[in-house]
Every structure is written in C-alpha cells, then in structure tokens.
Short mmCIF file of C-alpha atoms and ligand atoms in Angstrom, two decimals:
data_model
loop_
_atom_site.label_atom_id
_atom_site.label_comp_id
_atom_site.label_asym_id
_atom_site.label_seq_id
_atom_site.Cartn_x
_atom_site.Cartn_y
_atom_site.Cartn_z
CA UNK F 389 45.92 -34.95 0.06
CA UNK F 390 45.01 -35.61 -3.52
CA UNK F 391 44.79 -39.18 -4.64
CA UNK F 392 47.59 -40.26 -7.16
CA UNK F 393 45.91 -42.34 -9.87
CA UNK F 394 48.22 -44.47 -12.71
CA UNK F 395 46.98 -43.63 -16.22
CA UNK F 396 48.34 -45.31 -18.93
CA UNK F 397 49.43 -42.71 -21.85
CA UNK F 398 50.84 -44.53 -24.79
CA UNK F 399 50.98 -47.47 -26.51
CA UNK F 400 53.22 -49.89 -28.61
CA UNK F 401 52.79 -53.38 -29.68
CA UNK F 402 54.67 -55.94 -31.96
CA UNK F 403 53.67 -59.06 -34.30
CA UNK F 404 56.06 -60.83 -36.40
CA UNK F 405 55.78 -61.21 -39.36
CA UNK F 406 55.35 -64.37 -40.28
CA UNK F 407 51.38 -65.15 -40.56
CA UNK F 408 50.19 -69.18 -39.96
CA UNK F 409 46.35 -69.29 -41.96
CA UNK F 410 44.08 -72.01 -40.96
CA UNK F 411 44.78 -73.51 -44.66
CA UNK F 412 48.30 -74.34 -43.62
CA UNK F 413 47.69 -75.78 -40.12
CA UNK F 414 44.48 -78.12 -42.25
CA UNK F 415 47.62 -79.28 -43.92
CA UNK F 416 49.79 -80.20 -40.42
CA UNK F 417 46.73 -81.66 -38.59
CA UNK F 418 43.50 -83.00 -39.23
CA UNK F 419 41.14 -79.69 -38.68
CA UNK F 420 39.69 -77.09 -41.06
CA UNK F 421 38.98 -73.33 -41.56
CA UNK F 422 35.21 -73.97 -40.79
CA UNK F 423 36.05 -76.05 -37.21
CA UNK F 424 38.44 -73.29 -36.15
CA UNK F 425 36.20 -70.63 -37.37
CA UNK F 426 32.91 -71.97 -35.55
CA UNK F 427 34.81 -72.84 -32.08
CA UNK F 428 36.93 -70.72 -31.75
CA UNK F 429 36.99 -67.41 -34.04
CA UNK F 430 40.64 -67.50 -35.38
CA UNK F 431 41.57 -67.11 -39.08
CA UNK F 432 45.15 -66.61 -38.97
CA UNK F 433 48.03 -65.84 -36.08
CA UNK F 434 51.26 -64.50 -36.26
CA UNK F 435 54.54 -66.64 -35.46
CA UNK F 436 58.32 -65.86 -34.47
CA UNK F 437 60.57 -67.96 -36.95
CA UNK F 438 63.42 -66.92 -36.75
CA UNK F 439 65.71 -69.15 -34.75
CA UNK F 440 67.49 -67.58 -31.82
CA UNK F 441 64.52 -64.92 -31.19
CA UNK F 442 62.26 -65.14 -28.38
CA UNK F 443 59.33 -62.73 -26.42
CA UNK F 444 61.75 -60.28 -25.44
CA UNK F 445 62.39 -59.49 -29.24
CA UNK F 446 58.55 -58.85 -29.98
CA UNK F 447 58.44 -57.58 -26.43
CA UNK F 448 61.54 -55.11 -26.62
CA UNK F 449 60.06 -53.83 -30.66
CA UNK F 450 56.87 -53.03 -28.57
CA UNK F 451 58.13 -51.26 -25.66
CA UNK F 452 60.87 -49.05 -28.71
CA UNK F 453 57.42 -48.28 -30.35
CA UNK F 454 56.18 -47.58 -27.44
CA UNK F 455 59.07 -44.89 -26.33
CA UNK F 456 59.41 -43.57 -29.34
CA UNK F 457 55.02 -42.58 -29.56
CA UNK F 458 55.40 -40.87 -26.01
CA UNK F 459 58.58 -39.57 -26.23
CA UNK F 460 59.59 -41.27 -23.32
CA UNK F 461 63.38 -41.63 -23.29
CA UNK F 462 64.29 -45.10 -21.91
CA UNK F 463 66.71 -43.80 -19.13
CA UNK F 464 63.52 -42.06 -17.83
CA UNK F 465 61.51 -45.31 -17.07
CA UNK F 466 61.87 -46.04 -13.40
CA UNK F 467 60.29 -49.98 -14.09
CA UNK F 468 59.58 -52.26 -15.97
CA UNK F 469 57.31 -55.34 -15.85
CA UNK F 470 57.40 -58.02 -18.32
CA UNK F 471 53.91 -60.40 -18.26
CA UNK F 472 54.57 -63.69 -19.75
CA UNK F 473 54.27 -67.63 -20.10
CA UNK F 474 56.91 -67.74 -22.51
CA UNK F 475 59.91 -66.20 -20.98
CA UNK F 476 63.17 -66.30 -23.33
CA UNK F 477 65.05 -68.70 -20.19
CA UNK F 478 64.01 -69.80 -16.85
CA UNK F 479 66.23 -67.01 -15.63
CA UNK F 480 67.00 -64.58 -15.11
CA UNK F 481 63.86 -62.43 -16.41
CA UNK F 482 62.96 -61.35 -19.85
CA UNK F 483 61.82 -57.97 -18.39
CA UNK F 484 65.90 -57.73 -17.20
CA UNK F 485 66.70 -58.44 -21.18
CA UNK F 486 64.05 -56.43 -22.40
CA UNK F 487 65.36 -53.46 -21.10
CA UNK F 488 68.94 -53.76 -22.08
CA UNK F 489 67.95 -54.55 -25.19
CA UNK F 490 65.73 -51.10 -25.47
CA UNK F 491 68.39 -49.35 -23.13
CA UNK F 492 66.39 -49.07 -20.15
CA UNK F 493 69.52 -48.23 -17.30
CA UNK F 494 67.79 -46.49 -14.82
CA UNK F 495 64.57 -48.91 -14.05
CA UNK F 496 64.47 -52.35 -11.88
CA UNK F 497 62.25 -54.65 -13.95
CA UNK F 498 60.69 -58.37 -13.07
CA UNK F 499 58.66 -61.11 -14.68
CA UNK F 500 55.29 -61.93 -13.56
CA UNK F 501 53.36 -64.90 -14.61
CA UNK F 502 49.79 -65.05 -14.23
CA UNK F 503 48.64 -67.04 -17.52
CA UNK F 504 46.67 -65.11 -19.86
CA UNK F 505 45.63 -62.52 -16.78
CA UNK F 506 49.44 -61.92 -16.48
CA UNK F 507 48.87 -58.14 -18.53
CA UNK F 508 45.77 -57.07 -15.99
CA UNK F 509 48.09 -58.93 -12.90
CA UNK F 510 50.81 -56.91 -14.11
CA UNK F 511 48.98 -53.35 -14.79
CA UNK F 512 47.58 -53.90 -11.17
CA UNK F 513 50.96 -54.41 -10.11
CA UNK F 514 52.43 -51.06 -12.01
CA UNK F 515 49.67 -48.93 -10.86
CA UNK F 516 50.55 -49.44 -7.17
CA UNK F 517 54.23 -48.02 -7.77
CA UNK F 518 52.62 -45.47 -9.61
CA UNK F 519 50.19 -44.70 -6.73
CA UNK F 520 53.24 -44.56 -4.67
CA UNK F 521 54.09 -41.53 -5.84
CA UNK F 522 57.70 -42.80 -6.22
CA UNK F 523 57.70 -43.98 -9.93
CA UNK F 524 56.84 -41.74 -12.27
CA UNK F 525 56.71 -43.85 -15.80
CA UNK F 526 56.58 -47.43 -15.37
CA UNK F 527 56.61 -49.70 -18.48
CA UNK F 528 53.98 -52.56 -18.26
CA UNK F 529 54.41 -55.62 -21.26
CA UNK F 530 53.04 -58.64 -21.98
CA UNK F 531 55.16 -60.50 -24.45
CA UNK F 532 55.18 -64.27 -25.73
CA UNK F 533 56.25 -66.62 -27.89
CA UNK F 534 53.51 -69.13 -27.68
CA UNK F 535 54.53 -71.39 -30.77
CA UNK F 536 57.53 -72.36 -28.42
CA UNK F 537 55.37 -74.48 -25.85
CA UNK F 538 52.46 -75.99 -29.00
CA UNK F 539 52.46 -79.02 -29.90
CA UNK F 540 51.88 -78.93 -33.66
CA UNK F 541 50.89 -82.23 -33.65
CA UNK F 542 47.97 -81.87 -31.31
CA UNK F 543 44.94 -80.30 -33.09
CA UNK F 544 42.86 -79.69 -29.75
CA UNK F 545 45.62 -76.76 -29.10
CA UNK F 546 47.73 -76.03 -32.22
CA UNK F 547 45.00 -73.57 -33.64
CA UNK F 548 44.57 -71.29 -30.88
CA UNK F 549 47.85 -69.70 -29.69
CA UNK F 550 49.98 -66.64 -31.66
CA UNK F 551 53.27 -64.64 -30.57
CA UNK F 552 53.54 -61.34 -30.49
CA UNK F 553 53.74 -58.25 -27.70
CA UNK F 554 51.92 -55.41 -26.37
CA UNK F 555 53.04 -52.35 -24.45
CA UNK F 556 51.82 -49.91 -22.38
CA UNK F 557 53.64 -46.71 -20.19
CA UNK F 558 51.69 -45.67 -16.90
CA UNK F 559 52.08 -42.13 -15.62
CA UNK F 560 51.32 -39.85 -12.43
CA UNK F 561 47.97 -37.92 -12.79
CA UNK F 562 45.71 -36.25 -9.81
CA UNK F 563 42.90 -35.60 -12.34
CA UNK F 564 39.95 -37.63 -11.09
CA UNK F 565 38.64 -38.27 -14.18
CA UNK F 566 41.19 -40.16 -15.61
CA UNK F 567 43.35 -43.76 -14.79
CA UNK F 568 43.04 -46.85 -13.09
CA UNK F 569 39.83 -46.88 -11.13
CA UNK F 570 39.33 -50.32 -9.93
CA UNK F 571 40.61 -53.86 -9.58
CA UNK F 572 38.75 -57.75 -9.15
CA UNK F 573 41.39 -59.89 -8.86
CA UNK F 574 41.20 -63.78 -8.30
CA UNK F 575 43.22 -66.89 -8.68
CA UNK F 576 42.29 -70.52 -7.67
CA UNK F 577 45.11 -73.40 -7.82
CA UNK F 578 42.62 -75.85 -8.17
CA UNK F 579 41.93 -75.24 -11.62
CA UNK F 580 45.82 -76.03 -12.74
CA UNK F 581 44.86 -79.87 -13.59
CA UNK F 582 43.24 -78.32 -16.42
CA UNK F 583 45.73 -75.55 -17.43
CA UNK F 584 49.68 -76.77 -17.38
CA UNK F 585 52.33 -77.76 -18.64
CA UNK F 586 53.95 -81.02 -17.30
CA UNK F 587 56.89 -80.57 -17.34
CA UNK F 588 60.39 -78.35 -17.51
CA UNK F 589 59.88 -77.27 -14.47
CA UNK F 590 61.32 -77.81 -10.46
CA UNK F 591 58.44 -80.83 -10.13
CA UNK F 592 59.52 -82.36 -13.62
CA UNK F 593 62.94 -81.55 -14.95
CA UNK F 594 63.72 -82.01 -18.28
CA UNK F 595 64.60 -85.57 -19.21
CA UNK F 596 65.07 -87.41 -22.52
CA UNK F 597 61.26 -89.44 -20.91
CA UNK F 598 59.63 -85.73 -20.68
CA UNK F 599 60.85 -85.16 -23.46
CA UNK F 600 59.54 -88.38 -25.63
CA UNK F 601 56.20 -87.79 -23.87
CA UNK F 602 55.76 -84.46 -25.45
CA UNK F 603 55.03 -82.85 -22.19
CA UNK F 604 56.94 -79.98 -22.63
CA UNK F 605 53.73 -78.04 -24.52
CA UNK F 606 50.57 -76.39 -23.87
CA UNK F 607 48.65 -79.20 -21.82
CA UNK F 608 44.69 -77.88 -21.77
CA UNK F 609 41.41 -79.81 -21.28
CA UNK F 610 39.22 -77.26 -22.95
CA UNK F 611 36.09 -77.67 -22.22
CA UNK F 612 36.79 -77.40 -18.47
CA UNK F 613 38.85 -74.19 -18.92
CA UNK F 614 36.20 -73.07 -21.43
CA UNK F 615 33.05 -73.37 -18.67
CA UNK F 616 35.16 -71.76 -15.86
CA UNK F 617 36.46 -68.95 -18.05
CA UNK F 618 32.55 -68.14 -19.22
CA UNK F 619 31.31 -67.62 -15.43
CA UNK F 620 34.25 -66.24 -14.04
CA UNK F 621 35.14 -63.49 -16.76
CA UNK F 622 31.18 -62.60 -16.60
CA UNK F 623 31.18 -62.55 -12.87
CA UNK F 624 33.80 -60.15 -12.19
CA UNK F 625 33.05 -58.37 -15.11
CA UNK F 626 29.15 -57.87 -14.22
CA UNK F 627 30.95 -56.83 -10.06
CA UNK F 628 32.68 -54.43 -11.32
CA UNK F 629 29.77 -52.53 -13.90
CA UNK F 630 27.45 -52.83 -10.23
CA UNK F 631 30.28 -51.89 -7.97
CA UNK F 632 30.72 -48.39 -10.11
CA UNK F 633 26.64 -48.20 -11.41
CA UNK F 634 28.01 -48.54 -15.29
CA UNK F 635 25.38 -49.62 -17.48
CA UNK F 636 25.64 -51.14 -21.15
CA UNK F 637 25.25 -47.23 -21.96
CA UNK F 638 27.70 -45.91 -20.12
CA UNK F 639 30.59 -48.25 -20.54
CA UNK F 640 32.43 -47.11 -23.55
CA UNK F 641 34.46 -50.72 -23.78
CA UNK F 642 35.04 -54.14 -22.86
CA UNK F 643 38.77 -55.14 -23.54
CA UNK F 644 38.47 -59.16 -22.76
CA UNK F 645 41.16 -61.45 -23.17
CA UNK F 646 41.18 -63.09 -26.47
CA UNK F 647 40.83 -66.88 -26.10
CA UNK F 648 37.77 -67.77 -27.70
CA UNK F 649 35.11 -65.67 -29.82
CA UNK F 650 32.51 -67.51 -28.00
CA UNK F 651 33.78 -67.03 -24.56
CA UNK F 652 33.74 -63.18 -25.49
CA UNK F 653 30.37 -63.34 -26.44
CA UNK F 654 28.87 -64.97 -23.32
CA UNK F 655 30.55 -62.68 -20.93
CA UNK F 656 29.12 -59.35 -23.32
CA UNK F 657 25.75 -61.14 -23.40
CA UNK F 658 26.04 -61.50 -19.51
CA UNK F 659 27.01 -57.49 -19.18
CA UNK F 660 24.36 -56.75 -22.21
CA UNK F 661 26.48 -54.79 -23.86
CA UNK F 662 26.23 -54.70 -27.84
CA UNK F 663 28.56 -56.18 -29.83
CA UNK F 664 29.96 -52.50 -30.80
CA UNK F 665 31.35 -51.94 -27.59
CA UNK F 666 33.56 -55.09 -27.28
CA UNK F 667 37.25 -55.53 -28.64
CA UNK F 668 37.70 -58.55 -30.52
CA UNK F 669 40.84 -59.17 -32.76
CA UNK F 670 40.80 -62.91 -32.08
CA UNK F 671 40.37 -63.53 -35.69
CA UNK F 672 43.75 -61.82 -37.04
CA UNK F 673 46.00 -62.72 -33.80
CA UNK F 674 44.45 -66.49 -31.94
CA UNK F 675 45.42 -66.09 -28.53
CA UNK F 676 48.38 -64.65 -27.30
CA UNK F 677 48.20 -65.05 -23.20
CA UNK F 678 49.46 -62.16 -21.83
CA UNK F 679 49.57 -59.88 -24.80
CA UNK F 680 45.91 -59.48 -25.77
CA UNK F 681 44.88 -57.02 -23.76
CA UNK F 682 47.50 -54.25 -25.22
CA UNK F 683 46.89 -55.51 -28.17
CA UNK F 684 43.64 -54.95 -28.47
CA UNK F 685 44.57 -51.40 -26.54
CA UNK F 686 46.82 -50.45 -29.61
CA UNK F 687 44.28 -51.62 -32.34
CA UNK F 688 41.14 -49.81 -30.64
CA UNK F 689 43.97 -46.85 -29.47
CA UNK F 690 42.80 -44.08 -32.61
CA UNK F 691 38.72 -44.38 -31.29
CA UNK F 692 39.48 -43.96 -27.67
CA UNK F 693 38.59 -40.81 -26.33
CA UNK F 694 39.56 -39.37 -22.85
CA UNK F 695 36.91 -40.53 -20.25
CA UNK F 696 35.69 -43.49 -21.57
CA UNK F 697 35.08 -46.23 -19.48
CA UNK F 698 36.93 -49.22 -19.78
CA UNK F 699 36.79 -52.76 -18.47
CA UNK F 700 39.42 -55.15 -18.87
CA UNK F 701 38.65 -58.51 -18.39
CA UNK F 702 40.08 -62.00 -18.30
CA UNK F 703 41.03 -65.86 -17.55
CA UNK F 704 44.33 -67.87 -17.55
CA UNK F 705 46.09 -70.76 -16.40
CA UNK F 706 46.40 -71.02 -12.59
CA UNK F 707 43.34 -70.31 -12.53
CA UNK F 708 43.75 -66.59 -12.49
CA UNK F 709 40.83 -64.09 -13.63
CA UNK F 710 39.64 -60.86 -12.90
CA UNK F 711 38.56 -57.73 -14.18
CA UNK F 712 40.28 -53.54 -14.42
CA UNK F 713 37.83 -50.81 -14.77
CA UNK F 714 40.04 -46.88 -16.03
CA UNK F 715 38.90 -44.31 -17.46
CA UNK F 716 41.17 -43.43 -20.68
CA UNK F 717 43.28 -40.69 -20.11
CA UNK F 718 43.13 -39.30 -23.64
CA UNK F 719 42.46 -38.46 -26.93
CA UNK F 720 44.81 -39.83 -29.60
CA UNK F 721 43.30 -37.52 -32.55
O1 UT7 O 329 43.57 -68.52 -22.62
C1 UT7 O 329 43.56 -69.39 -21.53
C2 UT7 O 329 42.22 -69.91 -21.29
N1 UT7 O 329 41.83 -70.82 -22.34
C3 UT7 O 329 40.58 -70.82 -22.76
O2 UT7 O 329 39.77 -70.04 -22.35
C4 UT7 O 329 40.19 -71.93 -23.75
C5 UT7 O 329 38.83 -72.50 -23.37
N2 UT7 O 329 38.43 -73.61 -24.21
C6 UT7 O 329 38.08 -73.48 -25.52
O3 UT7 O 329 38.18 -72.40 -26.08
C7 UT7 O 329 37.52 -74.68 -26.24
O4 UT7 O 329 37.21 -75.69 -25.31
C8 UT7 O 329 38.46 -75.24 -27.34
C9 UT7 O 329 38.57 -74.26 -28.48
C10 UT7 O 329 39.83 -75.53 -26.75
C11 UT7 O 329 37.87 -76.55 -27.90
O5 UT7 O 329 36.57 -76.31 -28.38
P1 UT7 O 329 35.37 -77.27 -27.91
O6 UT7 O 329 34.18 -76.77 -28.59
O7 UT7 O 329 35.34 -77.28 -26.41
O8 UT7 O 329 35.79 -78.64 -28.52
P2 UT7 O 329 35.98 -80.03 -27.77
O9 UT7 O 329 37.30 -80.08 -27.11
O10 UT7 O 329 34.76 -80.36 -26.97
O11 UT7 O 329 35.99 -81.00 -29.01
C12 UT7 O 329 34.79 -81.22 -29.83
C13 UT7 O 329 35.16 -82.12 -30.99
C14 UT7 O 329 35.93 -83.36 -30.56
O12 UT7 O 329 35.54 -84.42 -31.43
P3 UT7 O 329 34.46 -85.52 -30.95
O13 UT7 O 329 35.05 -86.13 -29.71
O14 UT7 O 329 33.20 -84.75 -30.69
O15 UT7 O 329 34.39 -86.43 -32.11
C15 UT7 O 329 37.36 -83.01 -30.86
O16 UT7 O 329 38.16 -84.13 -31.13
O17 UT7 O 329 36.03 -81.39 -31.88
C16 UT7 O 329 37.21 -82.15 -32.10
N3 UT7 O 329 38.32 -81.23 -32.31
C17 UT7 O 329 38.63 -80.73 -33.51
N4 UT7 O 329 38.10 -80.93 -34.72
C18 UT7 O 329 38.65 -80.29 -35.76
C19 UT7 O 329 39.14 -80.69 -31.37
N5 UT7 O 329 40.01 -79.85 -31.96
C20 UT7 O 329 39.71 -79.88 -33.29
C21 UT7 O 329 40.25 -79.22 -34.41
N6 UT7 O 329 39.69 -79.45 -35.63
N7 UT7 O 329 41.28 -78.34 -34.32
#
C-alpha cells in the first residue's frame, strides 16, 4: 500500500500591531539596546494591547489568512490544534474558540502545551491524523500572548518574549518526495525548576500571597535553560542530518526556534551549516514560544521551493526539545 505522508501546503501568520523597541523597555527597566542586542539578538517585538484580546485573536487572524491563501473553506477542516503557553482561560481550549471564531463547524480541535516545542509537538501530532488517512486538512497553530505572563519589572525576562501567531494546514499526499519525513522528540521533567511558572495553577492557586509575590510570570534561570537548549537543539538536530545522510549541502534549511541569536548560532555551527541556510527573525519578533516556527515558515514561505529539505528544531519549558525533518511540498512562485 502506498505510504500516506502529511505535507503542509499553506501558510498564515499574525502580529499585532503594536511594536515594543528596546528604547522603550531601557526606559521601564534598567537594560539597553546594546545588552539586548549582544545576548540575545532582539531589536523590537510585537505586543497585544488591546484589553479583552488574547492568543486566539492573533491565532484565529492567522488561521483566516491562512484559509483564505489555500482556499480552504473552514467547514472543510476536519482538526484543529492550537500550540500554546498562553491560552485565553484555563478552559476550555483556545483551539475550541479559535475555531468558532474562524467558523470551523465540522473539526474537533485541542490545546497542546509543550513550551516553545509546542508547534513541532503539535505538527507531530497533526501528521499522525493525517497519516491516518482519516483527516484530510488538519489546521496546526501556535498562538500566544506572551506579554500576559512577563513581568515588566524583571529585566532578566522582560526583553525576550513577543505575541503573535503562526499557522499552518497539513494535507494527504502519496508523493514520496514531499511532507513530513521524520521526528526526534524528547522531554525531561527535570529541567522544570528552571522553566515555570509558580503559580495559577492546580499546585498553587491563585491567592492575593501569589499574587503579591509576582509569581504569576515567566519564572526562568537562563543560563541553565540557555546550556541545555545549546546541546540538546544541536544533538537532535546533528541525529537527524546522520539518520537521513543530509549534509550542510544538501539541507536547504534550518527552521530553529527563536529564543536566542546565540543559541541559533551554536546549534548551526554544530550542523556546519552557513549562516544562509538558517531562519532567524529573532531580531523583529523576540521569542514567541510556540509561534516561531510558522513564523519563520511564513517569512522564508516566497524562497521555498518544493523538495527542499527542512529541519525544524527546538527547546522549551518542560524540558521539551526535538527536531522535524520534511521536505517542502511546493513552490510558492
Ligand atoms: O524559549 C524557551 C527557552 N529559553 C531559552 O532558550 C533562553 C535561554 N537563556 C538565555 O537566552 C540567556 O540566558 C538570557 C538571555 C536569558 C540571559 O543572558 P545571559 O547571557 O545568560 O545573562 P545572565 O543571566 O548570565 O546575566 C549576565 C549579567 C548579569 O549581571 P552580573 O550579575 O554579571 O552583574 C545580569 O544581571 O547581565 C545582567 N542582565 C542584564 N543586563 C542588562 C540580565 N538581564 C539584563 C538586561 N539588561 N536585560
């Protein structure tokens, strides 16, 4: 029987509008443009404002982008998965919200957390329905409002997280030359000491003391995260190019999870590939957990050609990492 692949084959992606430089957050805490620039690669990172919206307003613009590119209708999608850290409530899911706010009828949809690996989680997730043979276009988005959960007070994690959503649809196809090849994919609880946040959850309800203690944000020793994220994105990363003989020639493009410029740098100087063949938009967008990957996707989309190899790669709370390898199922020009 021929093998049933999942290829993605569109698209869509949202960032509010509102942009937050490095000049303004100098002006909130004590840090500069050089500091931020030289750690960590950001210049500026877009924010949701408006009160009352959440990630399923960025994540619902991406996924009507996304419908309208492909010319998917929504009552066609069969599922939808919403990756996030930030979801609108506790429950129920901002995938369920997502989709009646696009008019998605006809699909079940679910949250998944995973950190900033909840996009590759999820895609791995998708493909398998896909690969089923019973779900013919499953909707896979990673959509956040990180300025909900940062403390702008707290300069050691203020400068590195943005909002904003990426989308992608994932089709049928029995050509072997296209879709999701591949999957490494990890996760180690040990590594949550380093990675949390305290509380709002079942362990520590909210309280006026949680509260007071500020414990309700990002909580991140960074260098920690920083050392495990190096080794682990380049491990899984350098598996998978061995696994599937791909050399720094023929790998068309690393897609790595945006958290740090210099993260991205040691795990492409680990899988020697030139700078050329990496995706970085860290600079314009900071981190945005479990939207990076599409968004990088959607930026690199008009230079993609059919065939190319792809590896996406990355590390989040949890800890969760691991690595994709597909071959892009077409040509957008
Ligand atoms: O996406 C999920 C996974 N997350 C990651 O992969 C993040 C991994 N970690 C990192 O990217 C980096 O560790 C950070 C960007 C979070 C921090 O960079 P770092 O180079 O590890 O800085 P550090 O925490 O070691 O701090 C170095 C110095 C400290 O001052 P002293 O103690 O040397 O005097 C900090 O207080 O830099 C200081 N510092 C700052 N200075 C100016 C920390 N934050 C700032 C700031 N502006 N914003």
């Amino acid at each position: 029987m021929t093998k049933i692949r999942a290829a993605i084959t569109g698209i869509g992606a949202n960032l509010p509008e509102y942009i937050l430089t490095n000049d303004e957050l100098s002006r909130m805490v004590d840090t500069s443009d050089e500091w931020i620039m030289t750690r960590i690669g950001i210049k500026t990172r877009h924010i949701i404002r408006e009160p009352g919206k959440g990630s399923s307003d960025v994540g619902a613009a991406a996924v009507n982008m996304l419908l309208k590119k492909t010319g998917a209708k929504p009552e066609e999608i069969d599922l939808l998965i919403c990756a996030t850290v930030t979801p609108d409530h506790q429950f129920p899911a901002t995938a369920n919200i997502i989709c009646d706010k696009v008019g998605i009828k006809n699909a079940f949809s679910f949250d998944l957390n995973a950190g900033c690996s909840g996009f590759l989680y999820a895609l791995s997730a998708a493909s398998k329905f896909v690969e089923s043979g019973n779900y013919k276009k499953v909707v896979v988005v990673g959509a956040e409002k990180m300025s909900s959960i940062v403390d702008y007070t707290d300069r050691a994690t203020c400068p590195i997280f943005g909002d904003g959503s990426g989308a992608v649809l994932l089709e049928p196809t029995t050509d072997p030359e296209i879709g999701i090849m591949d999957e490494i994919l990890q996760s180690d609880g040990v590594g949550r000491v380093h990675l949390h946040q305290k509380a709002g959850g079942s362990v520590n309800p909210a309280s006026h003391q949680t509260i007071d203690a500020r414990q309700h944000f990002i909580y991140q020793e960074g260098q920690a995260v920083f050392k495990w994220a190096v080794s682990k994105m380049a491990d899984v990363s350098v598996e998978m190019m061995e696994k599937h003989q791909l050399t720094p020639e023929t790998l068309a493009w690393l897609v790595p999870h945006q958290a740090n410029n210099r993260i991205i740098e040691a795990v492409a100087n680990r899988m020697k590939l030139p700078k050329e063949k990496v995706m970085i938009n860290i600079e314009k967008y900071g981190n945005t957990t479990a939207a990076t990957l599409p968004l990088c996707l959607w930026e690199w989309e008009p230079r993609l050609k059919k065939g190319d190899n792809i590896i996406l790669s990355t590390f989040g709370a949890g800890f969760t990492w691991g690595a994709i390898y597909l071959k892009w199922a077409y040509d957008s020009n």
